[in-house]
mmCIF file of C-alpha atoms in Angstrom:
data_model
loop_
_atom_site.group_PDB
_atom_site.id
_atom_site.type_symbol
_atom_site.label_atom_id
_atom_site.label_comp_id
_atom_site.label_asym_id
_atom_site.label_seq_id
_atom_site.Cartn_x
_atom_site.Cartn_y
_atom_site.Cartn_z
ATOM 1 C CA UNK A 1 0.000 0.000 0.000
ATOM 2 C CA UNK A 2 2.636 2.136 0.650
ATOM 3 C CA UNK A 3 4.167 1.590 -2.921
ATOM 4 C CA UNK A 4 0.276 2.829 -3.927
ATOM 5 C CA UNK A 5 0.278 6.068 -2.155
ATOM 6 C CA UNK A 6 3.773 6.845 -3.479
ATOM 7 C CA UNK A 7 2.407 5.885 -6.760
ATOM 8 C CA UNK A 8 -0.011 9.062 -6.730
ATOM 9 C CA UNK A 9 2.088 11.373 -8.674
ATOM 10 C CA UNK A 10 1.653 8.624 -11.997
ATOM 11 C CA UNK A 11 -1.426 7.691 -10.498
ATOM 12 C CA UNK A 12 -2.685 11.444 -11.821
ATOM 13 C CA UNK A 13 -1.465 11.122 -15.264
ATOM 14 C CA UNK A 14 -3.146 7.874 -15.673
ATOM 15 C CA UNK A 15 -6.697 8.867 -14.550
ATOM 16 C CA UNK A 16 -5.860 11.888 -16.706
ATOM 17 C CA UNK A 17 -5.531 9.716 -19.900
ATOM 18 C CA UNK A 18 -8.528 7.176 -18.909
ATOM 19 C CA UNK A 19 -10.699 9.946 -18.863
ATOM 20 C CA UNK A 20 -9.459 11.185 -22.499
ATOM 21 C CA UNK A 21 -9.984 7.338 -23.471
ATOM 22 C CA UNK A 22 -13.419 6.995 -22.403
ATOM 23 C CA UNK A 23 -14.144 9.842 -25.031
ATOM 24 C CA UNK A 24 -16.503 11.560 -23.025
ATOM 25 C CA UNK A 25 -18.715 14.321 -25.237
ATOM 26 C CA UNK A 26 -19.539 17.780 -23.259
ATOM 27 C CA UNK A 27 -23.051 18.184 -22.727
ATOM 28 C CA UNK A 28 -24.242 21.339 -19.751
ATOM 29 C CA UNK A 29 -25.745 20.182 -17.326
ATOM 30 C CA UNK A 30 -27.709 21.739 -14.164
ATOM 31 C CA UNK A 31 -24.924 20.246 -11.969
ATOM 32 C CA UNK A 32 -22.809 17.223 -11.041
ATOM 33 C CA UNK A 33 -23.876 14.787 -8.874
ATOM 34 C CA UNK A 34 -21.122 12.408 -7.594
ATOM 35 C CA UNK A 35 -22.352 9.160 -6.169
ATOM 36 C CA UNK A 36 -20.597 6.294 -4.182
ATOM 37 C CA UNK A 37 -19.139 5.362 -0.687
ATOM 38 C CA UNK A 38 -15.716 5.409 0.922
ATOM 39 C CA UNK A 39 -12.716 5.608 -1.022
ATOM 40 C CA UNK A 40 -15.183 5.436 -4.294
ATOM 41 C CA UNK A 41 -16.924 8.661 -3.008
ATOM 42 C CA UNK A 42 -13.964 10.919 -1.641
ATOM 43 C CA UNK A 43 -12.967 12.361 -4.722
ATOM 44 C CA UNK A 44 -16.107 14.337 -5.255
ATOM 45 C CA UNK A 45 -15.385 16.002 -1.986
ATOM 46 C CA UNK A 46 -11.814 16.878 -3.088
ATOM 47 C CA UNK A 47 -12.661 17.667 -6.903
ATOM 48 C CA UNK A 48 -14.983 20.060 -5.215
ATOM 49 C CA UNK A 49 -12.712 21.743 -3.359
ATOM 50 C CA UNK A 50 -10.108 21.750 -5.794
ATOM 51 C CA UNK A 51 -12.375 24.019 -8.041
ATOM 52 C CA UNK A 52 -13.511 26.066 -5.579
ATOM 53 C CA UNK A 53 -14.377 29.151 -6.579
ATOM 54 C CA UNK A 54 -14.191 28.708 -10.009
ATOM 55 C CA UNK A 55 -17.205 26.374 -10.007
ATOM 56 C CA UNK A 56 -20.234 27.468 -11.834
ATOM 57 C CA UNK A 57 -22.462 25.562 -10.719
ATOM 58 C CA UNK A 58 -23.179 22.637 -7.593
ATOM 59 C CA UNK A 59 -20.958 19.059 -7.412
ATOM 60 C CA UNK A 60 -22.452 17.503 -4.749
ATOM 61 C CA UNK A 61 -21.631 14.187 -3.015
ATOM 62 C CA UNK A 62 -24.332 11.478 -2.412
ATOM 63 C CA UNK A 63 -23.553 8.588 -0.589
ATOM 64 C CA UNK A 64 -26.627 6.439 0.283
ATOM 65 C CA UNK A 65 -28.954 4.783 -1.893
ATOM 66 C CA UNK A 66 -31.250 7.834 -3.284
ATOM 67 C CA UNK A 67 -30.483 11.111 -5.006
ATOM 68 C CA UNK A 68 -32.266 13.962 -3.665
ATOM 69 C CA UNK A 69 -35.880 15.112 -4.271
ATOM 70 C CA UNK A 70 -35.056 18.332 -5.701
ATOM 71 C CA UNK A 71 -32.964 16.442 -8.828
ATOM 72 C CA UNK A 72 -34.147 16.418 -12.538
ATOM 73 C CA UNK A 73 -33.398 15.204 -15.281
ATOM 74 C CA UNK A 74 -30.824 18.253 -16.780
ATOM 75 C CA UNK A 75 -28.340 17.085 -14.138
ATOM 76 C CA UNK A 76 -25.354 14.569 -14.592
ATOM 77 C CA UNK A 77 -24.803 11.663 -12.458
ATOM 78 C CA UNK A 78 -21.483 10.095 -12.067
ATOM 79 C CA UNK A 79 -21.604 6.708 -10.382
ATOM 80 C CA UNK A 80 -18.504 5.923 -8.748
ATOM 81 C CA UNK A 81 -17.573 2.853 -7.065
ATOM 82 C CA UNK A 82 -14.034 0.611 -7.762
ATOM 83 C CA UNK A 83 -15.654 -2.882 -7.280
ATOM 84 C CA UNK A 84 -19.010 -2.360 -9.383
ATOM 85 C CA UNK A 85 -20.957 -3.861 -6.660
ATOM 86 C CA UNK A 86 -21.557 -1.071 -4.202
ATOM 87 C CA UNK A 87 -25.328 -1.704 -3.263
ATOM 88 C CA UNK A 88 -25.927 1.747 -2.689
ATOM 89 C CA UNK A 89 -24.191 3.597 -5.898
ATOM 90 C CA UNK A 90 -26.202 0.510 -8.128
ATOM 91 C CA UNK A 91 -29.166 2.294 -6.490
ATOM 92 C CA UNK A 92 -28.320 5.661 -6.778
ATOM 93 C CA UNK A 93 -27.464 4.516 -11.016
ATOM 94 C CA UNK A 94 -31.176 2.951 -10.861
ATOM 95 C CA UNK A 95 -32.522 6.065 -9.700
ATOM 96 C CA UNK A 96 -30.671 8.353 -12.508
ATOM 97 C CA UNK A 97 -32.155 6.272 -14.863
ATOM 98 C CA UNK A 98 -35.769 6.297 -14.115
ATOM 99 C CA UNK A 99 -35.289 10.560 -13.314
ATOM 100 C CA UNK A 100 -33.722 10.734 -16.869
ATOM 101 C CA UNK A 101 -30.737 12.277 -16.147
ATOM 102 C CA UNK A 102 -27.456 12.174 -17.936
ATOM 103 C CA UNK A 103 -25.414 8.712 -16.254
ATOM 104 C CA UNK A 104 -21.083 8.390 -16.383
ATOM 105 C CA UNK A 105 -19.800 5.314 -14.924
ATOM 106 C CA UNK A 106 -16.587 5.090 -13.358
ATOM 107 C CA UNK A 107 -15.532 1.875 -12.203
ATOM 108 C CA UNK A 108 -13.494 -1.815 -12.578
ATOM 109 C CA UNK A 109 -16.130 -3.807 -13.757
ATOM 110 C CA UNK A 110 -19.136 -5.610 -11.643
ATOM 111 C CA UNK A 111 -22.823 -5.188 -12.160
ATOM 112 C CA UNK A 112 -22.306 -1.011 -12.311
ATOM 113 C CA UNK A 113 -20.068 -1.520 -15.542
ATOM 114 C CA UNK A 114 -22.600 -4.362 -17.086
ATOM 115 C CA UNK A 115 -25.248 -2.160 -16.470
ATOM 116 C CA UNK A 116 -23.303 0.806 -18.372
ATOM 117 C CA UNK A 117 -22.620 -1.708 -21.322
ATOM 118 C CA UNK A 118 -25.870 -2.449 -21.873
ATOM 119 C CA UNK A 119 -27.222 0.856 -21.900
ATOM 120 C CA UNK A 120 -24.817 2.381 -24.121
ATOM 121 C CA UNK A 121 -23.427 4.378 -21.131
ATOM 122 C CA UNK A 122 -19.921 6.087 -20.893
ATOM 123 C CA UNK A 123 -17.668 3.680 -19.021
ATOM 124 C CA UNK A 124 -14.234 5.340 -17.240
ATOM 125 C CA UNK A 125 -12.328 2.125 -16.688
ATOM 126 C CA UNK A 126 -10.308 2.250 -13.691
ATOM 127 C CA UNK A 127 -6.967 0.124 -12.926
ATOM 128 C CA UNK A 128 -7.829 -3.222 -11.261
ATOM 129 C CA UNK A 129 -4.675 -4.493 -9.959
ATOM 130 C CA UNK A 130 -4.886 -1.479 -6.563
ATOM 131 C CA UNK A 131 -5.235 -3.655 -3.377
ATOM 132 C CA UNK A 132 -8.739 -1.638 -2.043
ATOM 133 C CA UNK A 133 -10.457 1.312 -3.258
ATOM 134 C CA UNK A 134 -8.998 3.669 -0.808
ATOM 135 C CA UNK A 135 -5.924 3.428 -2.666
ATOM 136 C CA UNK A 136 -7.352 4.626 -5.990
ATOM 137 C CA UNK A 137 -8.124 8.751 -4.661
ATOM 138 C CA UNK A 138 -5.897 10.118 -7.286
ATOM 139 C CA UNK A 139 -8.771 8.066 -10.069
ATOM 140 C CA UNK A 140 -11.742 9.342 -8.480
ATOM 141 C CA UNK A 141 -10.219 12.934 -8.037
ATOM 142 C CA UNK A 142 -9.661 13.094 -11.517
ATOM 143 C CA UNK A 143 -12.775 11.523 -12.359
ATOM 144 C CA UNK A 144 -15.363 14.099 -10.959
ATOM 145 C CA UNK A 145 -13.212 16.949 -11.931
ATOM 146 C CA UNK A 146 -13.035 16.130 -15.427
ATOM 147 C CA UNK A 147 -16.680 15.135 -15.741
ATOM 148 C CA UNK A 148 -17.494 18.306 -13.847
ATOM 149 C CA UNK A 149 -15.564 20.397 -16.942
ATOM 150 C CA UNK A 150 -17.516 17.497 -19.408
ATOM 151 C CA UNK A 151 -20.946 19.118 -17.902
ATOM 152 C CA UNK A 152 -19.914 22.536 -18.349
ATOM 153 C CA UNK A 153 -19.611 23.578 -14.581
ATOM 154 C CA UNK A 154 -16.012 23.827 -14.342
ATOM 155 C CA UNK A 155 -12.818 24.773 -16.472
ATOM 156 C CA UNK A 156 -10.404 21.695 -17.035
ATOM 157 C CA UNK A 157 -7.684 21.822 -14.668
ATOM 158 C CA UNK A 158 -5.584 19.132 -16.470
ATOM 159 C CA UNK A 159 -2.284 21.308 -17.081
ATOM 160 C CA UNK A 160 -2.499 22.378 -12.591
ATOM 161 C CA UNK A 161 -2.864 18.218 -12.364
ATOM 162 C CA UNK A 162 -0.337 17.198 -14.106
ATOM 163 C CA UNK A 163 2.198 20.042 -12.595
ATOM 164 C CA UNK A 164 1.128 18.909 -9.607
ATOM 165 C CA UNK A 165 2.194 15.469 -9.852
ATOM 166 C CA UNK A 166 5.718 16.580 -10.538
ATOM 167 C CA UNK A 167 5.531 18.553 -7.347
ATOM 168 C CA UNK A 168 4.413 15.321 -5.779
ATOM 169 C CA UNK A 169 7.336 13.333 -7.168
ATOM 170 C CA UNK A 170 9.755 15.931 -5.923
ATOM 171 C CA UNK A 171 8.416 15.913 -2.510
ATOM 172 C CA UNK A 172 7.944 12.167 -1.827
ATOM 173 C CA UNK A 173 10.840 11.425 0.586
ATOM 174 C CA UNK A 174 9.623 15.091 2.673
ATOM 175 C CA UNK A 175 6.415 14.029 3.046
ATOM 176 C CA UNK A 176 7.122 10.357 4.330
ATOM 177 C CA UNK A 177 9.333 11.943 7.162
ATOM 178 C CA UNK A 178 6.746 14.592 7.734
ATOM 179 C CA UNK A 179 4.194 11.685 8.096
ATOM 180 C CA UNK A 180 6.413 9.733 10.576
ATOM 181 C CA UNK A 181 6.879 12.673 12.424
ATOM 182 C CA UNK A 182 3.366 13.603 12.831
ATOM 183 C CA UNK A 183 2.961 9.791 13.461
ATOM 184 C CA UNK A 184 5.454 10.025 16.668
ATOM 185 C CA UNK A 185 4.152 13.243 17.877
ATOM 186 C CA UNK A 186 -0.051 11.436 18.332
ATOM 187 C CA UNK A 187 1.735 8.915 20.208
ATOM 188 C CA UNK A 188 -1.725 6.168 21.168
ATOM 189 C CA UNK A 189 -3.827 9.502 21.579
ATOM 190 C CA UNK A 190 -7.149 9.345 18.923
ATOM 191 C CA UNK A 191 -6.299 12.563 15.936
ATOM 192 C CA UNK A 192 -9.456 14.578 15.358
ATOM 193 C CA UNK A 193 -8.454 16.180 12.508
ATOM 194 C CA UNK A 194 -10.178 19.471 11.398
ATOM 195 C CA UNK A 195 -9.782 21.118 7.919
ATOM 196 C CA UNK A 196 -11.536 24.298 6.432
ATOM 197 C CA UNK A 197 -12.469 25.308 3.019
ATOM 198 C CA UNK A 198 -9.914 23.622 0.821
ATOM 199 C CA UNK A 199 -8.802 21.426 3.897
ATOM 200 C CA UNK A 200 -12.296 20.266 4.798
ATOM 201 C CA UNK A 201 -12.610 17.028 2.271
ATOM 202 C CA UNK A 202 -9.215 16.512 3.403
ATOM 203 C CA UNK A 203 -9.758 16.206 7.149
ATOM 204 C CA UNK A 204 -12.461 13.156 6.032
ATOM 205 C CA UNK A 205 -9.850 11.536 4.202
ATOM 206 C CA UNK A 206 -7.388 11.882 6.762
ATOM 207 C CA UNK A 207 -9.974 10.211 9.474
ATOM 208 C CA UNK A 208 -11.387 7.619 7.290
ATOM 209 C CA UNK A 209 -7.540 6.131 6.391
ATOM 210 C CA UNK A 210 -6.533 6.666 9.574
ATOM 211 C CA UNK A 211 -9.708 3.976 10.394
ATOM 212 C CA UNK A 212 -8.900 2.061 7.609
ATOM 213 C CA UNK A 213 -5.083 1.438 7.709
ATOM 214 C CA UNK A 214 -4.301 1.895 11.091
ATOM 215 C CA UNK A 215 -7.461 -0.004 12.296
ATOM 216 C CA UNK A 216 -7.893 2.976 15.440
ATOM 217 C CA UNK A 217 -10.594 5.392 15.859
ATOM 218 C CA UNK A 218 -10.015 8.972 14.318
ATOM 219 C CA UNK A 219 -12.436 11.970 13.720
ATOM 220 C CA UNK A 220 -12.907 15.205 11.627
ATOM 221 C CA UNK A 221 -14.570 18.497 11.970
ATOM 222 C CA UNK A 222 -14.818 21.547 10.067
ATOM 223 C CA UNK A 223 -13.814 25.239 10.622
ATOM 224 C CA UNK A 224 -15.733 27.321 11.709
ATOM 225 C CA UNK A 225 -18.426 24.937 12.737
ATOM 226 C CA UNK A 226 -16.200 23.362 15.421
ATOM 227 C CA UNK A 227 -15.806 26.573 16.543
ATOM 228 C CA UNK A 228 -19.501 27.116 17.837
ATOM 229 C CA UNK A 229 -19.828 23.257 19.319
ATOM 230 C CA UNK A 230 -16.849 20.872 19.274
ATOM 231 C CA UNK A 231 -14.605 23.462 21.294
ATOM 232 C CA UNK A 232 -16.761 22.863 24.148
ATOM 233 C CA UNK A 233 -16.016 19.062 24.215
ATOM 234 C CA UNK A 234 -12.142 19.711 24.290
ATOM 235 C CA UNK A 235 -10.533 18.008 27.627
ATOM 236 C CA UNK A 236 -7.692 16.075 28.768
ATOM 237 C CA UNK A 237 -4.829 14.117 26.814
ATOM 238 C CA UNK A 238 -6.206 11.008 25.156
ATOM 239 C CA UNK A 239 -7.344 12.921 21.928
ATOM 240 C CA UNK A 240 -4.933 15.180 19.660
ATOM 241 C CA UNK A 241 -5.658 17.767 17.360
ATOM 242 C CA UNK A 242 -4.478 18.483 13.608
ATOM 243 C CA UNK A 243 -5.215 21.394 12.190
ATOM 244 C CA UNK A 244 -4.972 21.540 8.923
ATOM 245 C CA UNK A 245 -4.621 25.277 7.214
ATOM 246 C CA UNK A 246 -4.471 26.797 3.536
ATOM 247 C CA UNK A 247 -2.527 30.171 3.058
ATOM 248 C CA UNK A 248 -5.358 30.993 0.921
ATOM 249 C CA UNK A 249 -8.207 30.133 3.679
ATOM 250 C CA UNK A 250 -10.279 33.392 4.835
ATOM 251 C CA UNK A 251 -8.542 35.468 7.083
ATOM 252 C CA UNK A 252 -11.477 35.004 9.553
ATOM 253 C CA UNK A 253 -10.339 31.322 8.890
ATOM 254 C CA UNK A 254 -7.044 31.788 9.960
ATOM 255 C CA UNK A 255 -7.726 33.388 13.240
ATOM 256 C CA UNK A 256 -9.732 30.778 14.055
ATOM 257 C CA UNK A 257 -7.718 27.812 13.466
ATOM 258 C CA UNK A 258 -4.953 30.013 15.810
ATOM 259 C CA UNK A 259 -6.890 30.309 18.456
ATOM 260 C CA UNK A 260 -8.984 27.090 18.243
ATOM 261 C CA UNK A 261 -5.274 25.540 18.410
ATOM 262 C CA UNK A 262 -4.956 27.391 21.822
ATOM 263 C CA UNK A 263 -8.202 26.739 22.947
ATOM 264 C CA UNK A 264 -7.614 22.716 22.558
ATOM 265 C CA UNK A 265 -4.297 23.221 24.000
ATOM 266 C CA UNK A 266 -5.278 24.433 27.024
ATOM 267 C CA UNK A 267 -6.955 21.780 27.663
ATOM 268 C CA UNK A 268 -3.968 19.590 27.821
ATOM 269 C CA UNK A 269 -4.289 17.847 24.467
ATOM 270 C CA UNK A 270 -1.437 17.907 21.367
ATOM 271 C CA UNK A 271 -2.243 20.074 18.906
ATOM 272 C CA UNK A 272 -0.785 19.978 15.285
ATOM 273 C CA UNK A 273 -0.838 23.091 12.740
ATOM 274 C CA UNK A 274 -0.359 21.864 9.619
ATOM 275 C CA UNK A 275 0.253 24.649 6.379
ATOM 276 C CA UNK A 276 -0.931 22.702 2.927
ATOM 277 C CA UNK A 277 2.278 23.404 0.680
ATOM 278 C CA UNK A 278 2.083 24.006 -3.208
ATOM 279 C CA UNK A 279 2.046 26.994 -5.568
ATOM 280 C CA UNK A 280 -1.737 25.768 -7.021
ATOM 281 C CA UNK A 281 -5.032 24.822 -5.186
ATOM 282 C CA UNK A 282 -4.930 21.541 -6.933
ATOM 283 C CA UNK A 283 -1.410 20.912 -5.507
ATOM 284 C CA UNK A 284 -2.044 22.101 -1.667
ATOM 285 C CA UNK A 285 -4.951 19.669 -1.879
ATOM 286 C CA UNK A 286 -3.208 16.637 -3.021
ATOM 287 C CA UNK A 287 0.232 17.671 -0.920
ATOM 288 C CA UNK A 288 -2.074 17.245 2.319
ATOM 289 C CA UNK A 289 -4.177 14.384 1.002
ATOM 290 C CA UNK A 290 -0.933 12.193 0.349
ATOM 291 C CA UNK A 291 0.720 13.157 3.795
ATOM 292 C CA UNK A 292 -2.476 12.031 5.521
ATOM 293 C CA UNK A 293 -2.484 8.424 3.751
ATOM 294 C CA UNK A 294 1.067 8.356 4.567
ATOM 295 C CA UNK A 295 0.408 8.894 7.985
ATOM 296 C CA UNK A 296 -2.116 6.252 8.531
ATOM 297 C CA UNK A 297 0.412 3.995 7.249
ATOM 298 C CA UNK A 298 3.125 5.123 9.758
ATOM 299 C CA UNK A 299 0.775 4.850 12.373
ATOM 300 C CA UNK A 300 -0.756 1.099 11.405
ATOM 301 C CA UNK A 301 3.115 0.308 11.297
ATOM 302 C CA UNK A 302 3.757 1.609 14.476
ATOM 303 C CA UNK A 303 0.633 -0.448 15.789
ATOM 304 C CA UNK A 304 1.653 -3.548 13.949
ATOM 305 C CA UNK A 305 -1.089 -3.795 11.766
ATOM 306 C CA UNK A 306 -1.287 -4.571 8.671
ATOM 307 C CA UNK A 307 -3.145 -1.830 6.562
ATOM 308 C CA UNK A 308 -4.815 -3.993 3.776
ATOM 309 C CA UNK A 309 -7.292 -6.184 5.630
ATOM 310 C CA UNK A 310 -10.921 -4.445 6.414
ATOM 311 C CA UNK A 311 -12.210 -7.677 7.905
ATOM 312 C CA UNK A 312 -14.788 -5.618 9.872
ATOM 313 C CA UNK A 313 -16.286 -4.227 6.875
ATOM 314 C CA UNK A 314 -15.839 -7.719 5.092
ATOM 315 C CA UNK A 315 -18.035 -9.018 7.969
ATOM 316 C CA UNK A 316 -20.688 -6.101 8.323
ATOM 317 C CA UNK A 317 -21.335 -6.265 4.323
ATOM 318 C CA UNK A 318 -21.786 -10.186 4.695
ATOM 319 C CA UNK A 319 -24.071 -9.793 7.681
ATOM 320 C CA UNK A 320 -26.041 -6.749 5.537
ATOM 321 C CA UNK A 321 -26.243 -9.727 2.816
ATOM 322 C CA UNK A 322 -27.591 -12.459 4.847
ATOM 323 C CA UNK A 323 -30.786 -10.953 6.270
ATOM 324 C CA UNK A 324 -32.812 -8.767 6.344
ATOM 325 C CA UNK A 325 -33.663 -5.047 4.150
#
């Protein structure tokens, strides 16, 4: 897995061309809707943020089995999941269907891919030889951003991508010692990690590897929500904070992660300020994404666990399987 995060960088370039391949045609839409779960559903969250401001219209996550009430049929629904089988992203593709709307499929294969091929659907083949779905963010990034410019409610950012996977490259051996120390400094205390703005998508990355690789609990929150409830919840030295900021966050922003950090600190827990590095927003996104998953893999080694296995989830989609709705 670790060969797989390092692997980002060309990871990038080949989303980049499996997107070209699937010879998508442009056609505006009323918005993007990005459905799918876990590691399949991530990179609408960061393809979001990556745009930012320069978004013209919504790209909006789903992950559950329905899209919203409120959808019609001018929208575009991109059904993400790297197996095929994700019960609730096949439901979410059923429901697209009977609304109307425009369907992209981005996947390995399974039942979501058959289902494609037999309605004449765009198909985004992914690479099936990555050990889980986690370890394909840099596919789904690159996915929902470039079907997001497809719809017509975003520029193509393929020229910041691919400059940022150099940057990547260059920094590969800084960012693994960053990650180790980061992993040292949490010690066995639980990370809550909050983000803001560009940061916020990457918080819930950094929390959900952290659960998957390292097999320990981890949370996120988001600035300045955490400011008006979380802060109260602060004591003691089990938990540790990691804040991570964006030089181009609100100013507002910035205060608030400062004193938020001293806030938490008071309390007696560790806090971490963490500044996303990179000349684009693109590149300050995927800098901090990459530490995090390097960090959850410093931290399952320093557990000794071995990342790979989610036998819990295994055993919670078998017992969702054997009974019941």
């Amino acid at each position: 897995m670790l060969d797989d995060v390092l692997a980002i960088p060309d990871h990038l370039r080949d989303a980049l061309w499996r997107v070209e391949s699937a010879r998508l045609e442009p056609a505006d839409a009323a918005g993007l809707m990005v459905c799918g779960m876990g590691g399949s559903a991530i990179g609408g969250d960061l393809a979001a943020a990556a745009l930012g401001s320069q978004l013209t219209g919504p790209l909006i996550t789903v992950r559950g089995y329905e899209l919203p009430s409120w959808v019609t049929p001018e929208w575009t629904v991109l059904c993400s999941s790297y197996s095929g089988d994700t019960e609730e992203t096949l439901a979410c593709f059923d429901a697209a269907e009977a609304l109307g709307a425009r369907r992209i499929v981005a996947s390995t294969g399974g039942a979501l891919v058959d289902g494609a091929r037999e309605a004449g659907l765009p198909v985004i083949g992914l690479p099936g030889i990555l050990p889980a779905p986690r370890t394909a963010v840099a596919y789904m990034l690159i996915c929902a951003a470039e079907v997001a410019a497809m719809a017509g409610i975003a520029p193509r950012i393929h020229t910041e991508i691919d400059a940022a996977a150099t940057f990547l490259a260059e920094r590969s051996g800084e960012l693994q010692a960053r990650a180790a120390e980061i992993a040292e400094r949490l010690g066995q205390s639980t990370p809550v990690v909050l983000g803001a703005d560009l940061t916020a998508p990457v918080a819930r990355r950094w929390k959900t590897q952290i659960n998957e690789n390292a097999k320990c609990p981890a949370f996120f929150s988001e600035l300045p929500e955490a400011d008006h409830n979380e802060i109260c919840g602060w004591s003691g030295e089990s938990f540790s904070a990691i804040l991570l900021e964006d030089a181009d966050q609100h100013p507002r922003e910035r205060r608030r992660f400062e004193l938020t950090g001293e806030v938490i600190a008071s309390a007696g827990a560790t806090v971490l300020r963490l500044e996303a590095e990179g000349e684009t927003r693109i590149a300050r996104l995927l800098w901090t994404t990459m530490l995090g998953d390097l960090l959850s893999l410093k931290l399952a080694e320093a557990g000794g666990i071995d990342p790979l296995p989610v036998e819990a989830i295994e055993g919670f989609k078998a017992a969702l399987a054997g009974g019941g709705e």
